[in-house]
Short mmCIF file of C-alpha atoms and ligand atoms in Angstrom, two decimals:
data_model
loop_
_atom_site.label_atom_id
_atom_site.label_comp_id
_atom_site.label_asym_id
_atom_site.label_seq_id
_atom_site.Cartn_x
_atom_site.Cartn_y
_atom_site.Cartn_z
CA MET A 1 -8.93 -45.88 45.60
CA SER A 2 -11.36 -45.24 48.44
CA PHE A 3 -13.93 -42.47 48.17
CA ILE A 4 -12.35 -40.61 51.11
CA HIS A 5 -9.07 -40.29 49.21
CA SER A 6 -10.71 -39.16 45.99
CA ILE A 7 -10.76 -35.65 44.55
CA LYS A 8 -14.57 -36.03 44.48
CA PHE A 9 -14.61 -36.27 48.28
CA ARG A 10 -12.26 -33.32 48.80
CA PHE A 11 -14.08 -31.28 46.19
CA THR A 12 -17.44 -31.96 47.90
CA MET A 13 -16.02 -31.29 51.37
CA TRP A 14 -14.60 -27.91 50.37
CA TYR A 15 -17.80 -27.01 48.63
CA LEU A 16 -19.83 -27.97 51.73
CA LEU A 17 -17.50 -26.09 54.04
CA VAL A 18 -17.85 -22.91 51.98
CA LEU A 19 -21.60 -23.37 51.73
CA ALA A 20 -21.89 -24.02 55.50
CA ILE A 21 -19.96 -20.83 56.27
CA ILE A 22 -22.21 -18.84 53.91
CA LEU A 23 -25.42 -20.36 55.35
CA VAL A 24 -24.36 -19.86 58.98
CA ALA A 25 -23.33 -16.25 58.29
CA LEU A 26 -26.59 -15.63 56.46
CA SER A 27 -28.65 -17.19 59.28
CA ALA A 28 -26.81 -15.12 61.90
CA GLY A 29 -27.45 -12.02 59.79
CA VAL A 30 -31.15 -12.78 59.46
CA TYR A 31 -31.47 -13.47 63.19
CA LEU A 32 -29.68 -10.28 64.21
CA TYR A 33 -31.60 -8.14 61.75
CA LEU A 34 -34.93 -9.57 62.85
CA SER A 35 -34.11 -9.26 66.53
CA ARG A 36 -33.02 -5.64 66.16
CA SER A 37 -36.11 -4.76 64.12
CA LEU A 38 -38.47 -6.35 66.61
CA TYR A 39 -36.82 -4.67 69.60
CA ARG A 40 -36.77 -1.32 67.77
CA ALA A 41 -40.47 -1.68 67.03
CA LEU A 42 -41.09 -2.46 70.69
CA ASP A 43 -39.05 0.57 71.77
CA SER A 44 -41.00 2.80 69.39
CA SER A 45 -44.27 1.52 70.75
CA LEU A 46 -43.02 2.19 74.31
CA VAL A 47 -42.06 5.76 73.35
CA LEU A 48 -45.46 6.27 71.73
CA ARG A 49 -47.20 4.90 74.78
CA SER A 50 -45.19 7.10 77.14
CA THR A 51 -46.05 10.20 75.10
CA GLN A 52 -49.70 9.19 75.24
CA LEU A 53 -49.67 8.69 79.01
CA ARG A 54 -47.62 11.81 79.80
CA SER A 55 -49.60 14.21 77.71
CA ILE A 56 -52.89 13.81 79.61
CA PRO A 57 -52.65 14.97 83.27
CA GLU A 58 -55.80 12.99 84.16
CA ILE A 59 -54.14 9.77 83.15
CA LEU A 60 -51.06 10.59 85.23
CA GLU A 61 -53.32 11.36 88.12
CA SER A 62 -55.18 8.07 87.72
CA ILE A 63 -51.82 6.26 87.65
CA ARG A 64 -50.81 8.05 90.85
CA GLN A 65 -54.10 7.02 92.41
CA GLY A 66 -53.47 3.41 91.36
CA GLU A 67 -56.63 3.39 89.28
CA PHE A 68 -55.12 3.20 85.82
CA ARG A 69 -56.05 0.25 83.58
CA GLU A 70 -52.99 -1.19 81.84
CA GLU A 71 -53.08 -2.78 78.39
CA LEU A 72 -52.39 -6.44 77.87
CA GLY A 73 -48.73 -7.36 78.51
CA GLU A 74 -48.02 -3.89 79.82
CA VAL A 75 -46.89 -2.76 83.28
CA VAL A 76 -46.98 0.93 84.26
CA ILE A 77 -45.30 2.09 87.46
CA LEU A 78 -44.89 5.57 88.82
CA TYR A 79 -41.97 6.48 91.10
CA PHE A 80 -41.62 9.67 93.09
CA TYR A 81 -40.14 10.81 96.36
CA SER A 82 -42.18 11.65 99.32
CA GLY A 83 -39.65 13.26 101.62
CA ASN A 84 -36.72 10.85 101.39
CA ARG A 85 -38.88 7.84 100.67
CA LEU A 86 -39.26 6.53 97.13
CA ILE A 87 -42.90 5.78 96.51
CA GLU A 88 -43.79 3.18 93.87
CA VAL A 89 -47.34 3.17 92.53
CA SER A 90 -48.46 0.38 90.27
CA PRO A 91 -52.10 -0.37 89.41
CA ARG A 92 -51.67 -4.10 89.93
CA ASP A 93 -49.16 -3.85 92.74
CA ILE A 94 -46.55 -5.37 90.54
CA SER A 95 -42.99 -4.70 91.53
CA ILE A 96 -40.23 -5.10 89.02
CA PRO A 97 -36.53 -5.38 89.84
CA VAL A 98 -35.23 -2.09 88.48
CA SER A 99 -32.10 -0.36 89.72
CA ALA A 100 -32.32 2.83 91.80
CA GLU A 101 -30.08 4.69 89.29
CA PHE A 102 -32.49 3.87 86.47
CA ILE A 103 -35.32 5.55 88.40
CA ALA A 104 -33.14 8.40 89.69
CA ARG A 105 -31.97 9.20 86.18
CA ALA A 106 -35.59 9.54 84.98
CA ILE A 107 -36.61 11.65 88.00
CA THR A 108 -33.72 14.01 87.16
CA GLY A 109 -35.13 14.39 83.65
CA LYS A 110 -33.40 11.75 81.50
CA THR A 111 -35.24 9.18 79.40
CA SER A 112 -33.65 5.71 79.23
CA PHE A 113 -34.34 2.13 78.18
CA ALA A 114 -33.44 -1.09 79.98
CA THR A 115 -34.07 -4.80 79.63
CA ILE A 116 -34.54 -6.96 82.68
CA ARG A 117 -35.69 -10.41 83.57
CA THR A 118 -38.22 -10.99 86.35
CA ALA A 119 -37.83 -13.61 89.07
CA GLU A 120 -40.17 -15.81 87.00
CA GLY A 121 -37.79 -15.56 84.08
CA GLU A 122 -39.93 -13.30 81.94
CA GLY A 123 -38.09 -10.71 79.88
CA LEU A 124 -39.24 -7.08 80.14
CA ARG A 125 -38.26 -4.07 78.08
CA LEU A 126 -38.48 -0.89 80.14
CA LEU A 127 -38.75 2.76 79.29
CA ALA A 128 -38.31 5.32 82.07
CA VAL A 129 -39.46 8.89 81.28
CA PRO A 130 -39.55 11.95 83.55
CA VAL A 131 -43.00 13.31 84.38
CA ASN A 132 -44.23 16.11 86.54
CA LEU A 133 -47.00 15.34 88.97
CA SER A 134 -49.22 18.20 90.06
CA LEU A 135 -49.91 17.33 93.66
CA PRO A 136 -53.24 18.37 95.05
CA GLY A 137 -52.62 20.52 98.08
CA PRO A 138 -51.86 21.27 100.68
CA PRO A 139 -49.05 21.82 100.04
CA GLN A 140 -49.82 22.14 96.33
CA GLY A 141 -47.01 21.99 93.82
CA ILE A 142 -45.20 20.21 91.04
CA GLN A 143 -43.46 17.01 91.97
CA PRO A 144 -40.83 15.44 89.59
CA ALA A 145 -41.44 11.72 89.13
CA ALA A 146 -40.45 8.79 86.89
CA LEU A 147 -42.93 6.91 84.80
CA VAL A 148 -41.73 3.41 83.90
CA ILE A 149 -43.56 1.56 81.16
CA ALA A 150 -42.57 -2.09 80.79
CA HIS A 151 -43.58 -4.49 78.10
CA SER A 152 -43.04 -8.20 77.98
CA THR A 153 -40.54 -9.42 75.35
CA LYS A 154 -42.11 -12.86 75.40
CA GLN A 155 -43.61 -12.57 71.93
CA ILE A 156 -40.36 -11.34 70.43
CA GLU A 157 -38.44 -14.14 72.15
CA GLN A 158 -40.93 -16.67 70.89
CA ALA A 159 -40.72 -15.32 67.35
CA LEU A 160 -36.91 -15.40 67.46
CA ALA A 161 -36.89 -18.93 68.90
CA ARG A 162 -39.14 -20.02 66.04
CA VAL A 163 -36.70 -18.50 63.55
CA VAL A 164 -33.77 -20.30 65.23
CA ARG A 165 -35.68 -23.60 65.17
CA THR A 166 -36.45 -23.16 61.48
CA LEU A 167 -32.83 -22.32 60.65
CA LEU A 168 -31.55 -25.27 62.70
CA ILE A 169 -33.59 -27.57 60.49
CA ALA A 170 -33.22 -25.72 57.19
CA VAL A 171 -29.42 -25.23 57.23
CA PRO A 172 -28.45 -28.91 57.82
CA LEU A 173 -31.14 -29.96 55.35
CA ALA A 174 -29.75 -27.57 52.71
CA LEU A 175 -26.23 -28.89 53.41
CA ALA A 176 -27.39 -32.50 53.05
CA VAL A 177 -29.06 -31.75 49.71
CA ALA A 178 -25.96 -29.80 48.62
CA ALA A 179 -23.71 -32.73 49.62
CA GLY A 180 -25.75 -35.07 47.44
CA GLY A 181 -25.67 -32.59 44.58
CA GLY A 182 -21.96 -31.97 45.12
CA VAL A 183 -21.08 -35.67 44.92
CA PHE A 184 -23.24 -36.02 41.80
CA LEU A 185 -21.64 -33.00 40.11
CA ALA A 186 -18.10 -33.98 41.12
CA ARG A 187 -18.67 -37.47 39.83
CA ARG A 188 -19.96 -36.14 36.50
CA ALA A 189 -17.19 -33.57 36.16
CA LEU A 190 -14.42 -36.02 37.07
CA GLU A 191 -15.71 -39.02 35.16
CA PRO A 192 -13.31 -38.25 32.23
CA VAL A 193 -10.42 -38.26 34.72
CA ASP A 194 -11.33 -41.84 35.66
CA ARG A 195 -11.40 -42.69 31.99
CA ILE A 196 -8.00 -41.06 31.44
CA ALA A 197 -6.57 -42.97 34.42
CA ARG A 198 -7.98 -46.29 33.14
CA THR A 199 -6.54 -45.77 29.66
CA ALA A 200 -3.21 -44.62 31.10
CA GLN A 201 -3.11 -47.82 33.14
CA GLU A 202 -3.75 -49.95 30.06
CA ILE A 203 -1.05 -48.03 28.21
CA GLY A 204 1.27 -48.52 31.17
CA GLU A 205 0.74 -52.24 30.78
CA GLY A 206 2.32 -52.02 27.35
CA ASP A 207 -0.46 -51.26 24.87
CA LEU A 208 0.73 -48.04 23.26
CA SER A 209 -1.87 -48.25 20.50
CA GLN A 210 -4.60 -47.17 22.99
CA ARG A 211 -5.90 -43.58 22.94
CA ILE A 212 -7.90 -41.70 25.55
CA ASN A 213 -11.47 -41.18 24.43
CA VAL A 214 -12.39 -37.75 25.84
CA THR A 215 -13.62 -35.42 23.12
CA THR A 216 -14.93 -32.46 25.11
CA LYS A 217 -13.49 -29.01 24.44
CA ASP A 218 -12.84 -28.22 28.13
CA GLU A 219 -9.65 -28.51 30.22
CA LEU A 220 -10.00 -32.29 30.47
CA GLY A 221 -10.51 -32.58 26.71
CA ARG A 222 -7.31 -30.57 26.22
CA LEU A 223 -5.49 -32.74 28.75
CA ALA A 224 -6.66 -35.90 26.96
CA ALA A 225 -5.57 -34.47 23.60
CA THR A 226 -2.13 -33.57 25.01
CA LEU A 227 -1.75 -37.03 26.53
CA ASN A 228 -2.83 -38.64 23.25
CA GLN A 229 -0.18 -36.64 21.40
CA MET A 230 2.36 -37.73 23.98
CA ILE A 231 1.35 -41.37 23.64
CA GLU A 232 1.56 -41.10 19.88
CA ARG A 233 5.09 -39.71 20.13
CA LEU A 234 5.96 -42.48 22.58
CA GLU A 235 4.50 -45.10 20.28
CA LYS A 236 6.48 -43.74 17.33
CA ALA A 237 9.68 -43.52 19.39
CA PHE A 238 9.10 -47.05 20.61
CA GLN A 239 8.57 -48.31 17.08
CA ARG A 240 11.67 -46.45 15.89
CA GLN A 241 13.63 -47.98 18.73
CA LYS A 242 12.40 -51.46 17.83
CA GLN A 243 13.15 -50.87 14.17
CA PHE A 244 16.59 -49.49 15.03
CA THR A 245 17.49 -52.52 17.17
CA SER A 246 16.35 -54.94 14.52
CA ASP A 247 18.17 -52.97 11.77
CA ALA A 248 21.33 -52.77 13.86
CA SER A 249 21.36 -56.53 14.53
CA HIS A 250 20.68 -57.18 10.88
CA GLU A 251 23.54 -54.89 9.81
CA LEU A 252 25.92 -56.53 12.25
CA ARG A 253 24.87 -60.02 11.21
CA ALA A 254 25.80 -59.52 7.56
CA PRO A 255 29.58 -58.92 8.04
CA LEU A 256 29.68 -61.51 10.83
CA ALA A 257 28.15 -64.11 8.51
CA VAL A 258 30.75 -63.30 5.85
CA ILE A 259 33.62 -63.56 8.40
CA GLU A 260 32.26 -66.83 9.70
CA ALA A 261 31.76 -68.35 6.23
CA GLU A 262 35.14 -67.13 5.00
CA SER A 263 37.04 -68.46 8.02
CA THR A 264 35.20 -71.81 8.01
CA LEU A 265 35.92 -72.23 4.34
CA ALA A 266 39.62 -71.34 4.79
CA LEU A 267 39.98 -73.74 7.68
CA GLN A 268 38.30 -76.68 5.95
CA LYS A 269 41.56 -77.90 4.41
CA GLU A 270 45.19 -76.87 3.78
CA ARG A 271 45.31 -73.88 1.43
CA THR A 272 47.95 -71.93 -0.37
CA SER A 273 49.24 -68.81 1.25
CA SER A 274 47.61 -66.65 -1.42
CA ASP A 275 44.22 -68.30 -0.59
CA TYR A 276 44.78 -67.49 3.09
CA ARG A 277 45.71 -63.94 2.20
CA GLN A 278 42.58 -63.57 0.13
CA SER A 279 40.43 -64.91 2.98
CA LEU A 280 42.12 -62.66 5.52
CA GLU A 281 41.59 -59.66 3.26
CA VAL A 282 37.86 -60.42 3.08
CA ILE A 283 37.75 -60.85 6.86
CA SER A 284 39.71 -57.64 7.42
CA GLN A 285 37.38 -55.73 5.05
CA GLU A 286 34.28 -57.00 6.85
CA SER A 287 35.80 -56.27 10.28
CA LYS A 288 36.52 -52.70 9.21
CA GLN A 289 32.95 -52.37 8.01
CA MET A 290 31.66 -53.73 11.32
CA SER A 291 33.94 -51.54 13.36
CA ARG A 292 32.73 -48.47 11.38
CA LEU A 293 29.15 -49.50 12.03
CA VAL A 294 29.77 -49.99 15.75
CA ASP A 295 31.50 -46.60 15.96
CA GLN A 296 28.56 -44.92 14.27
CA LEU A 297 26.08 -46.75 16.49
CA LEU A 298 27.98 -45.54 19.53
CA THR A 299 27.97 -41.97 18.21
CA LEU A 300 24.19 -42.09 17.75
CA ALA A 301 23.65 -43.75 21.13
CA ARG A 302 25.65 -40.97 22.79
CA ALA A 303 23.68 -38.36 20.85
CA ASP A 304 20.37 -39.96 21.94
CA ALA A 305 21.49 -40.06 25.55
CA GLY A 306 22.63 -36.42 25.32
CA LYS A 307 26.05 -37.49 26.56
CA GLU A 308 28.18 -35.94 23.86
CA HIS A 309 31.01 -33.59 24.70
CA TRP A 310 31.13 -30.66 22.34
CA ASN A 311 34.15 -28.48 22.20
CA PHE A 312 32.86 -25.27 20.67
CA THR A 313 35.43 -22.77 19.41
CA GLU A 314 35.67 -20.23 16.60
CA VAL A 315 36.26 -22.38 13.52
CA ASN A 316 37.46 -21.01 10.19
CA ILE A 317 35.33 -23.11 7.83
CA GLY A 318 37.31 -22.00 4.77
CA LYS A 319 40.56 -23.31 6.28
CA LEU A 320 38.85 -26.51 7.45
CA ILE A 321 37.63 -27.23 3.91
CA GLU A 322 41.04 -26.57 2.43
CA ASN A 323 42.56 -29.06 4.90
CA LEU A 324 39.90 -31.69 4.14
CA SER A 325 40.47 -31.30 0.45
CA THR A 326 43.88 -32.95 0.63
CA ASP A 327 42.33 -36.18 1.99
CA ALA A 328 39.39 -35.99 -0.37
CA GLU A 329 41.69 -35.53 -3.34
CA ILE A 330 43.66 -38.69 -2.45
CA LEU A 331 40.43 -40.69 -2.07
CA CYS A 332 39.17 -39.40 -5.42
CA GLN A 333 42.42 -40.25 -7.15
CA GLU A 334 42.23 -43.80 -5.75
CA LYS A 335 38.84 -44.19 -7.40
CA GLY A 336 39.72 -42.40 -10.63
CA LEU A 337 37.55 -39.35 -9.90
CA LYS A 338 38.31 -35.72 -10.51
CA PHE A 339 38.34 -33.56 -7.39
CA GLN A 340 37.81 -29.85 -7.38
CA LEU A 341 38.15 -27.41 -4.52
CA GLY A 342 35.78 -24.65 -5.53
CA GLN A 343 35.43 -21.12 -4.21
CA THR A 344 36.16 -20.68 -0.49
CA GLN A 345 36.64 -17.75 1.85
CA ASP A 346 37.46 -17.19 5.51
CA LEU A 347 34.15 -17.61 7.32
CA ILE A 348 34.00 -18.15 11.06
CA VAL A 349 31.37 -20.28 12.75
CA LYS A 350 31.08 -21.34 16.36
CA GLY A 351 31.54 -25.07 16.32
CA ASP A 352 33.32 -28.24 17.25
CA GLU A 353 36.07 -28.54 14.62
CA ALA A 354 36.46 -32.31 14.87
CA ARG A 355 32.70 -32.90 14.51
CA LEU A 356 32.41 -30.46 11.59
CA ARG A 357 35.30 -32.29 9.93
CA GLU A 358 33.42 -35.58 10.50
CA LEU A 359 30.30 -34.03 8.94
CA PHE A 360 32.06 -32.84 5.75
CA MET A 361 34.17 -36.00 5.50
CA ASN A 362 31.00 -38.16 5.68
CA LEU A 363 29.43 -36.15 2.86
CA LEU A 364 32.62 -36.31 0.76
CA ASP A 365 32.81 -40.06 1.48
CA ASN A 366 29.26 -40.50 0.20
CA ALA A 367 29.94 -38.35 -2.87
CA ILE A 368 32.96 -40.50 -3.73
CA ARG A 369 31.15 -43.76 -2.89
CA TYR A 370 28.15 -43.03 -5.10
CA THR A 371 30.08 -41.60 -8.05
CA PRO A 372 31.44 -44.07 -10.53
CA ALA A 373 34.67 -43.23 -12.40
CA PRO A 374 35.30 -41.11 -14.35
CA GLY A 375 33.07 -38.70 -12.43
CA SER A 376 33.87 -35.66 -10.38
CA VAL A 377 33.42 -34.44 -6.82
CA SER A 378 33.76 -30.85 -5.65
CA ILE A 379 33.44 -28.83 -2.46
CA SER A 380 32.93 -25.10 -2.10
CA LEU A 381 32.04 -22.50 0.49
CA ARG A 382 29.97 -19.34 0.07
CA ARG A 383 28.28 -16.83 2.31
CA GLU A 384 24.53 -16.19 2.27
CA GLY A 385 23.68 -13.39 4.72
CA GLN A 386 24.61 -14.64 8.16
CA THR A 387 25.02 -18.24 6.97
CA ALA A 388 28.00 -20.18 5.71
CA VAL A 389 26.96 -22.64 2.98
CA VAL A 390 29.23 -25.59 2.27
CA ALA A 391 28.20 -27.40 -0.93
CA ILE A 392 29.46 -30.89 -1.81
CA THR A 393 28.59 -31.79 -5.38
CA ASP A 394 29.12 -35.03 -7.25
CA SER A 395 28.30 -36.29 -10.74
CA GLY A 396 27.22 -39.66 -9.32
CA VAL A 397 24.21 -41.93 -9.44
CA GLY A 398 21.87 -39.42 -7.83
CA ILE A 399 18.98 -40.17 -5.45
CA PRO A 400 15.45 -40.98 -6.61
CA ALA A 401 13.01 -38.21 -5.60
CA GLU A 402 10.89 -40.65 -3.56
CA ASP A 403 13.92 -41.58 -1.41
CA ILE A 404 15.09 -38.04 -0.69
CA PRO A 405 12.75 -37.44 2.30
CA PHE A 406 14.11 -40.56 4.03
CA ILE A 407 17.85 -40.60 3.39
CA PHE A 408 18.61 -38.84 6.69
CA GLU A 409 16.86 -41.60 8.65
CA ARG A 410 18.93 -44.25 10.35
CA PHE A 411 19.69 -47.30 8.20
CA TYR A 412 17.80 -45.90 5.23
CA ARG A 413 19.49 -46.58 1.93
CA ALA A 414 18.19 -45.59 -1.45
CA ASP A 415 20.03 -48.49 -3.07
CA LYS A 416 20.75 -51.17 -0.48
CA SER A 417 23.02 -53.43 -2.48
CA ARG A 418 25.10 -50.55 -3.81
CA SER A 419 25.46 -48.99 -0.35
CA ARG A 420 26.53 -52.28 1.20
CA ALA A 421 28.86 -53.13 -1.62
CA GLU A 422 30.46 -49.70 -1.26
CA GLY A 423 30.92 -50.21 2.49
CA GLY A 424 28.03 -47.94 3.55
CA THR A 425 26.28 -48.41 6.87
CA GLY A 426 23.15 -46.36 6.32
CA LEU A 427 24.00 -44.20 9.35
CA GLY A 428 26.29 -41.57 7.86
CA LEU A 429 23.64 -38.99 6.91
CA ALA A 430 21.76 -39.44 10.22
CA ILE A 431 24.99 -38.47 11.99
CA CYS A 432 25.60 -35.56 9.57
CA LYS A 433 22.12 -34.21 10.22
CA HIS A 434 22.63 -34.50 13.98
CA ILE A 435 25.96 -32.61 13.84
CA ALA A 436 24.53 -29.85 11.63
CA GLU A 437 21.52 -29.39 13.92
CA ALA A 438 23.73 -29.33 17.02
CA HIS A 439 25.44 -26.31 15.41
CA GLY A 440 22.12 -24.60 14.78
CA GLY A 441 22.34 -25.45 11.09
CA LYS A 442 20.76 -27.84 8.61
CA ILE A 443 21.50 -29.99 5.56
CA GLU A 444 19.67 -29.74 2.25
CA VAL A 445 19.96 -32.01 -0.74
CA GLN A 446 19.33 -31.58 -4.44
CA SER A 447 19.70 -34.63 -6.60
CA GLN A 448 18.82 -36.05 -9.95
CA VAL A 449 19.18 -39.68 -10.84
CA GLY A 450 22.03 -40.22 -13.32
CA VAL A 451 23.17 -36.59 -13.06
CA GLY A 452 24.45 -36.22 -9.52
CA SER A 453 23.75 -34.74 -6.09
CA THR A 454 24.55 -31.62 -4.13
CA PHE A 455 24.47 -31.68 -0.35
CA SER A 456 24.45 -28.16 1.17
CA VAL A 457 25.28 -27.64 4.82
CA ARG A 458 24.06 -24.31 6.21
CA LEU A 459 25.74 -23.10 9.39
CA PRO A 460 25.06 -19.80 11.18
CA LEU A 461 28.10 -17.50 11.17
CA SER A 462 29.60 -16.59 14.48
CA SER A 463 28.55 -13.00 15.30
CA PRO A 464 31.54 -10.64 15.43
P1 ADP Z 501 25.38 -45.07 3.57
O1 ADP Z 501 26.34 -45.49 4.58
O2 ADP Z 501 24.52 -46.15 3.04
O3 ADP Z 501 25.96 -44.18 2.52
P2 ADP Z 501 24.13 -42.66 4.46
O4 ADP Z 501 23.27 -42.37 5.60
O5 ADP Z 501 25.41 -41.91 4.35
O6 ADP Z 501 24.33 -44.19 4.42
O7 ADP Z 501 23.27 -42.37 3.16
C1 ADP Z 501 21.98 -42.89 3.04
C2 ADP Z 501 21.63 -43.20 1.63
O8 ADP Z 501 21.55 -42.00 0.88
C3 ADP Z 501 22.68 -44.02 0.94
O9 ADP Z 501 22.47 -45.37 1.12
C4 ADP Z 501 22.47 -43.62 -0.51
O10 ADP Z 501 21.46 -44.41 -1.09
C5 ADP Z 501 22.01 -42.20 -0.45
N1 ADP Z 501 23.10 -41.25 -0.68
C6 ADP Z 501 23.80 -40.55 0.20
N2 ADP Z 501 24.71 -39.74 -0.38
C7 ADP Z 501 24.56 -39.92 -1.71
C8 ADP Z 501 25.18 -39.35 -2.85
N3 ADP Z 501 26.14 -38.43 -2.76
N4 ADP Z 501 24.76 -39.80 -4.06
C9 ADP Z 501 23.79 -40.70 -4.17
N5 ADP Z 501 23.15 -41.27 -3.13
C10 ADP Z 501 23.54 -40.88 -1.91
#
C-alpha cells in the first residue's frame, strides 16, 4: 500500500489542513489588530498635534505666514478663502492631493480623517480641523479656515510589511514541522493496525493458531482482543468441523465395512437359503443404521445452515406424550421392559409438533436402548411456573459423571461399543438439544451409573 493511500497520509493531511486554517486565521487576526492599533495611535497623535497647534494663536499666525517649522514626517497646511479663491499655505510649499469636500467640510466646522497616497506613492494620514484665523486689519475680523495635519504612514507600512514577511516564513515553517510531527505521531499511533493487518493476513493464509499481539488498553487493544476472540471461535469451529467430518466418515465406514464383508462372504460360494437370509438380515440392519445416521447428519447440516422449516403452532404437550406412549410401550414390550406413563396434564407450548415428537422419541429410544431387561422406562409431564417439564426416566446403565458434560456433543458416546451395538449413532442428543433450544427450552440430565438416568426437557409455556 502506497503512503498516499494510507490512513497516516489522510490523517496528517487533515491535521495540516486544520492547522493551516488556524494559523492563517491567527496571522490575519494579528495583522489586523496590529494595523488598527498603529493607525489608531497615529490618529491620536494627529488629534493631539492639532489641539496643540490650534490652541496657540501665535502658532496659527506663523502657519498663515508660512513661517511655521514642521516636525519630522509631518506636513501642516492651512486652507482658507480669500474672496472666492481657496488659499493654501504650507511652510514647505508642499501640496497634497486632497479633495475640495474634505477641506470644505473642515472650513464649515467638521473634523475628519482621510488617508491618501501622494504621486510618489507615499501614504499619508490626514486630519482636517476647523480653525478661526484672526486676520490683521483692515478689514479686521475672524476668518474660518481648515488646518490639515498630515503624517506619513511609511513607518506603519514598514512595520506591517515586516510582520507579513515574518508570518510568511513562520507559518509554512510551522506547517512543515507539524507535518513531520504528524507523520511521526500517525505512524506511532497506527503501528498496531499494521501489526493487526499482518497477523490477519497470516491467519487468512490458513494459520488459525496465530493471535494478534497488541496488549494496550486503548481502542486498538480492544479491537485486537475482539479479533483474537473471533479467531479463537473460528479456530474452535474449524476444529469441530474437521472432527465432525472425520467422525462422520468413520461412522459411515463401519456399517459399510460390515455390508461389504458380509456380501463378499455370502458371494464366495453357493450357500443355503437360510445363510443368504442371515447375510441379508445383517446387511439390512447395517443399511438401516447407515440410513438413520445419514438422516441425522442431514438434520444437523440443515440446522447448521439455518435452513430448517419450523411449523410453530399451539401444541398440547400432555396429549403429545400420551400419543407417544403407545409407541414407547410397544418398544418396551419388545425388549422386556416395563413402561409407565406417569402424571400428565394439558399444557400448551408454542412449538413444532413433529420436531417435539422427534425430541421425546429420541430420548425414549435412548432410555430403552440403555436399559437392560427387566428394567423400566417412564415419561411424565409437570408444570413448574411458566415451564412445562417433561421427564424421561429409566432404570438403565446410567452415565458416568465425567461423561455427562459431553453427551450432547456430536458423536460423543459414553460407552462406544454399547452404543454401536444398540444401533446408536452418537447424534441423537445433539439433535434433541438443538430442538429444545429452538423452542427456547433446554435439556437437563441426572444420572447414576447402575441406577438409571432422568432426562428433563424444559419448555416455556405458551402465554395465554
Ligand atoms: P447414541 O446414538 O449413541 O445413543 P446419543 O447422542 O443419543 O447417541 O447419546 C450420546 C451418549 O449418551 C450415548 O452414547 C450414551 O452413552 C449416553 N446416553 C444417552 N442416553 C442415555 C441413557 N438414557 N442412559 C445411559 N446413557 C445414555
